[in-house]
mmCIF file of C-alpha atoms in Angstrom:
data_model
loop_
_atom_site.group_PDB
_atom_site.id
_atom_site.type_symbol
_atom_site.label_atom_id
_atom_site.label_comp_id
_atom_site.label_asym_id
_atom_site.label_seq_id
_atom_site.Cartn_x
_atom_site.Cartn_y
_atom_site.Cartn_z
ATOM 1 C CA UNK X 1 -46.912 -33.280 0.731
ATOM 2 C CA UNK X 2 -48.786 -30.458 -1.328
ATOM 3 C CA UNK X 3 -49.396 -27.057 0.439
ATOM 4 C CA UNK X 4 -53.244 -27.915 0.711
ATOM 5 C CA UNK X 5 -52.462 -31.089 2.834
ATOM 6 C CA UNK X 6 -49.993 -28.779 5.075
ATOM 7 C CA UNK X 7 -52.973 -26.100 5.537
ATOM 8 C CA UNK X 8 -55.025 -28.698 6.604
ATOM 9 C CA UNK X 9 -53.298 -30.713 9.400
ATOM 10 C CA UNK X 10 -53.865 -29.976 12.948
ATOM 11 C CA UNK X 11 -50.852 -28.596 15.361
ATOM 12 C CA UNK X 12 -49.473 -31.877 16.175
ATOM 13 C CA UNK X 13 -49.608 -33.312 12.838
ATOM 14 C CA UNK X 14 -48.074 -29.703 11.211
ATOM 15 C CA UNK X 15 -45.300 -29.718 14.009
ATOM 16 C CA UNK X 16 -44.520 -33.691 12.651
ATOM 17 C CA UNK X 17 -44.564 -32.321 9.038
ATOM 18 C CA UNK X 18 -42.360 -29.231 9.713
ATOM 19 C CA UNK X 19 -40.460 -29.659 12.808
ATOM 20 C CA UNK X 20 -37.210 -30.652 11.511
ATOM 21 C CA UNK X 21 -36.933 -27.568 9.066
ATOM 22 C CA UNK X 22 -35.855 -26.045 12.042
ATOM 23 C CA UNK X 23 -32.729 -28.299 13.791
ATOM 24 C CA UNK X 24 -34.683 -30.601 16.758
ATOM 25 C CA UNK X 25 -36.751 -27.407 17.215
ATOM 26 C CA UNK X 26 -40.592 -28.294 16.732
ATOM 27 C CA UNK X 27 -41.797 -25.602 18.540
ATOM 28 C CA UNK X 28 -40.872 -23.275 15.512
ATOM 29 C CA UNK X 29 -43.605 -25.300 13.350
ATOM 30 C CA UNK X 30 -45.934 -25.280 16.478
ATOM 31 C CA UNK X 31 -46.306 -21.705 16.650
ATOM 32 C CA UNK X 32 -46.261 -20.717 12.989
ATOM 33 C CA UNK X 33 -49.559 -23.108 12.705
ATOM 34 C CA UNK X 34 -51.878 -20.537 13.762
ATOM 35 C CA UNK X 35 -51.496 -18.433 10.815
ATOM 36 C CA UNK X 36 -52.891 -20.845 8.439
ATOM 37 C CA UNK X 37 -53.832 -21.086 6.016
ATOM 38 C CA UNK X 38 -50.965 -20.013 3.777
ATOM 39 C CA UNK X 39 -50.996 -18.601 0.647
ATOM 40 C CA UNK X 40 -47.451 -20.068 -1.016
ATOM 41 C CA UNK X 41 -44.461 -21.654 0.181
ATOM 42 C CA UNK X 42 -43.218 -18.010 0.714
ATOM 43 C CA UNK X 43 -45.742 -17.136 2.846
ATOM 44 C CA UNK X 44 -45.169 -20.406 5.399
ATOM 45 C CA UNK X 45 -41.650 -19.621 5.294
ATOM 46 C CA UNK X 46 -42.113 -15.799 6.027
ATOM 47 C CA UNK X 47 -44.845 -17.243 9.372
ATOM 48 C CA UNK X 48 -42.225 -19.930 10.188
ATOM 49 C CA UNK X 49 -39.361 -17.384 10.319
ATOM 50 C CA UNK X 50 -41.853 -14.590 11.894
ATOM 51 C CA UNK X 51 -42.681 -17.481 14.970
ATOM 52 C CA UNK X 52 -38.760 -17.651 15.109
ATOM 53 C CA UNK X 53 -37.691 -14.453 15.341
ATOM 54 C CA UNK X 54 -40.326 -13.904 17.969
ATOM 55 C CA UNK X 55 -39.747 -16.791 20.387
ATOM 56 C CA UNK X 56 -37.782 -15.003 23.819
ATOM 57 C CA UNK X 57 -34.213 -14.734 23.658
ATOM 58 C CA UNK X 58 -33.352 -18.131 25.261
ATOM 59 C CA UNK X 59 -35.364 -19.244 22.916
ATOM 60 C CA UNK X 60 -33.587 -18.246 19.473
ATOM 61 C CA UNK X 61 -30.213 -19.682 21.309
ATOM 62 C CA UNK X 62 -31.642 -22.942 22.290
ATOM 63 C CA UNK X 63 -32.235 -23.335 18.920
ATOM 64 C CA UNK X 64 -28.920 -21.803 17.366
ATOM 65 C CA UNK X 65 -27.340 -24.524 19.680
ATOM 66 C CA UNK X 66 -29.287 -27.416 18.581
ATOM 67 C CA UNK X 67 -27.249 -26.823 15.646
ATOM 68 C CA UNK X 68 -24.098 -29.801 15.126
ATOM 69 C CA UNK X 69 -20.846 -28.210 14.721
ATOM 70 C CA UNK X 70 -19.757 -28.353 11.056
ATOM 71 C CA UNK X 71 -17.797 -31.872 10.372
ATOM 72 C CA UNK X 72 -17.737 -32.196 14.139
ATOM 73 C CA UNK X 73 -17.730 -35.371 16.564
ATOM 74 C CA UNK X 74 -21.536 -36.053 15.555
ATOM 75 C CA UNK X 75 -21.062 -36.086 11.895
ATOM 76 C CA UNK X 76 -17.837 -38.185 12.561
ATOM 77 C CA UNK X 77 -20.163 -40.783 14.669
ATOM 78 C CA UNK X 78 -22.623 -40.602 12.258
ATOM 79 C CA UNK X 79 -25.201 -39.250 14.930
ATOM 80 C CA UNK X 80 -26.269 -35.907 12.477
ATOM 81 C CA UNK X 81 -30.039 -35.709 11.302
ATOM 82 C CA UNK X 82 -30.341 -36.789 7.719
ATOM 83 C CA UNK X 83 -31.002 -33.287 7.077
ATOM 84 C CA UNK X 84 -27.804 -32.182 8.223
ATOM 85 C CA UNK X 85 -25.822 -35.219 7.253
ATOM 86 C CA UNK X 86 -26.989 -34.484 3.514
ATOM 87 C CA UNK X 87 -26.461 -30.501 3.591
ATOM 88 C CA UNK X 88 -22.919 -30.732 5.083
ATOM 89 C CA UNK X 89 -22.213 -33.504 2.521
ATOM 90 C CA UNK X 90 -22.964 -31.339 -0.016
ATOM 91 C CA UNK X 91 -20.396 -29.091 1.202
ATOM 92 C CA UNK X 92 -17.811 -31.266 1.296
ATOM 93 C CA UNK X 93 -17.550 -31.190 4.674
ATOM 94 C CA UNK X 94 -17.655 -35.289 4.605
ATOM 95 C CA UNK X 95 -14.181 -35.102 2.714
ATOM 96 C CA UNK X 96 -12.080 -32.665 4.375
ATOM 97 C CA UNK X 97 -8.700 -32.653 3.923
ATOM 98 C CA UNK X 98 -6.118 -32.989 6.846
ATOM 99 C CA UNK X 99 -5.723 -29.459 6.855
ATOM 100 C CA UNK X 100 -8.801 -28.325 6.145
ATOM 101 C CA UNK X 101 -10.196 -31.149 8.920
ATOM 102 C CA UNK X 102 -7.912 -28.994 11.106
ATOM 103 C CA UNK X 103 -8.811 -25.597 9.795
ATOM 104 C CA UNK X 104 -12.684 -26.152 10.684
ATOM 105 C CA UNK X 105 -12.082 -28.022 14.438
ATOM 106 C CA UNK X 106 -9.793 -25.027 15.291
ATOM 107 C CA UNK X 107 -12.323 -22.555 14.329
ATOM 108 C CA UNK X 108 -15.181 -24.366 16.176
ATOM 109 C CA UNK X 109 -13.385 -24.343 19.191
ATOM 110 C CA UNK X 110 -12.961 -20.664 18.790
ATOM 111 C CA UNK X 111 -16.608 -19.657 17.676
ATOM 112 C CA UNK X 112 -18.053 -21.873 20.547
ATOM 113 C CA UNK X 113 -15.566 -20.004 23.069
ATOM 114 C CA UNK X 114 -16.195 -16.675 21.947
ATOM 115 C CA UNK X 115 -20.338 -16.777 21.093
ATOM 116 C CA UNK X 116 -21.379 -20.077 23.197
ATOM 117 C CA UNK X 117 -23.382 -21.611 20.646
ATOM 118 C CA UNK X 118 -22.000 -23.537 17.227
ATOM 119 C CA UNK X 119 -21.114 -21.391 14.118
ATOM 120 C CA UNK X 120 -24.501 -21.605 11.782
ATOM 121 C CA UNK X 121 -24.293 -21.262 7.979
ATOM 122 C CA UNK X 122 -26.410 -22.464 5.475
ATOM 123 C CA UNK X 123 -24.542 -25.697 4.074
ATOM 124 C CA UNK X 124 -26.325 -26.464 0.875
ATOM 125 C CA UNK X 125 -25.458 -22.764 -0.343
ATOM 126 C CA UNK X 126 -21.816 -23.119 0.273
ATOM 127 C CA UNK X 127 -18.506 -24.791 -0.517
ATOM 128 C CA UNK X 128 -15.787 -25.505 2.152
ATOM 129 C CA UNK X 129 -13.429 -22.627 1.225
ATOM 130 C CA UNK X 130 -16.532 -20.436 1.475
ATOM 131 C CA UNK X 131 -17.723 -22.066 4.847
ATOM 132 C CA UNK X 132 -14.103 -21.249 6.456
ATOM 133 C CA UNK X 133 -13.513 -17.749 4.891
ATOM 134 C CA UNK X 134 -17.180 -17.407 6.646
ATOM 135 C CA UNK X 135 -16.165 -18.874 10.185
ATOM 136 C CA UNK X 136 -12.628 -16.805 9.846
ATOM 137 C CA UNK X 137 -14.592 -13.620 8.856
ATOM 138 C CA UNK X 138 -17.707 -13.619 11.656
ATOM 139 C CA UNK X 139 -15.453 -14.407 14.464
ATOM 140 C CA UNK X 140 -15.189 -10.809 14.443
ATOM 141 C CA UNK X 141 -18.589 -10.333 15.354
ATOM 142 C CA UNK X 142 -20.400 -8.940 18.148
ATOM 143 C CA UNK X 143 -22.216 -11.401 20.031
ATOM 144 C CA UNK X 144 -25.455 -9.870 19.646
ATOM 145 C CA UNK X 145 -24.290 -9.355 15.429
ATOM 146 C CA UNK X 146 -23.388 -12.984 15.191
ATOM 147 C CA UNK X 147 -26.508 -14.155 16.859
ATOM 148 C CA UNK X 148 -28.818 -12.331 14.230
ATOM 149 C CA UNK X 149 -25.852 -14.104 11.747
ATOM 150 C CA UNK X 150 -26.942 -17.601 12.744
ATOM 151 C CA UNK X 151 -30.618 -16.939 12.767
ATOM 152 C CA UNK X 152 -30.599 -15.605 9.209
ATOM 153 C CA UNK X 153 -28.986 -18.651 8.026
ATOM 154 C CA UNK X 154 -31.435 -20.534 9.796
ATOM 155 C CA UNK X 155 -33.889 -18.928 7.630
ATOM 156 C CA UNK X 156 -31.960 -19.869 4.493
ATOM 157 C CA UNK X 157 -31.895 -23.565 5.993
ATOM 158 C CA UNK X 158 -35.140 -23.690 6.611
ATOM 159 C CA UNK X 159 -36.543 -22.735 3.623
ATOM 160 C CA UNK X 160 -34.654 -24.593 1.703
ATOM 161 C CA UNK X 161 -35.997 -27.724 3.793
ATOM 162 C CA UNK X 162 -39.586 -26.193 3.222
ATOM 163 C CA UNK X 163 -38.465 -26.669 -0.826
ATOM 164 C CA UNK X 164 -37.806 -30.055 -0.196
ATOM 165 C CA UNK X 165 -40.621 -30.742 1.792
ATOM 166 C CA UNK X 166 -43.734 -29.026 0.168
ATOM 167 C CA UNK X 167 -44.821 -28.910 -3.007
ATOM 168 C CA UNK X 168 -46.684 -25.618 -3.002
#
């Protein structure tokens, strides 16, 4: 879909466009429509992650926790979107090894018990031994620091999606 088309649609029709750029959270696209029309793919990405950042609190960690856990029990079911099935393929993280396998489950378990939401890094832009240096390392976060973690690479997901999406 060209960037013209995307200017043009109405609400619904831009939330069906762009609602999965953001993980099973529509209402990102939904409230980034009103500043249309947009200029470049850089400026639809900068209203998509402005109507993100500003959503209320619950808000940002509804949608940090619609996030899967990385080569968790829905990517093993096969239950991931496509979106997240390919970008955590692309990782690796569909060919762990035993250890590794082991590595990542133990330091899900941890991340979830310490921050309450799943631990959110952009796939595409990483390998596995970067993606578990990465969990290791933010563990040591502050809650509030590791919720402005997730949310940035939630902007790096989404705008990669927005690449693959648009053609500007």
């Amino acid at each position: 879909m060209k960037l013209a088309e995307i200017n043009g649609l109405s609400r619904e029709a831009f939330a069906a466009a762009l609602g999965r750029l953001f993980e099973h959270s529509p209402w990102v696209a939904e409230a980034a429509w009103e500043r249309r029309p947009f200029a470049d793919l850089a400026a639809l990405h900068l209203a998509l992650c402005t109507a993100m950042q500003s959503a209320p609190e619950a808000r940002k960690r509804e949608l940090i926790r619609a996030h899967p856990d990385l080569a968790g029990r829905m990517a093993k079911r096969g239950q991931l979107t496509a979106e997240s099935t390919r970008e955590q393929a692309s990782a690796g993280l569909d060919r762990l090894s035993p250890g590794d396998m082991n590595r990542i489950q133990e330091l899900n378990g941890a991340y979830r018990t310490k921050f309450g939401f799943p631990f959110v890094i952009c796939a595409r832009l990483n390998d596995c031994g970067a993606i578990l240096a990465a969990m290791e390392r933010r563990l040591a976060n502050s809650p509030e620091r590791e919720k402005e973690a997730a949310l940035a690479e939630i902007e790096k997901i989404a705008w990669l999606r927005l690449q693959d999406t648009v053609m500007s």
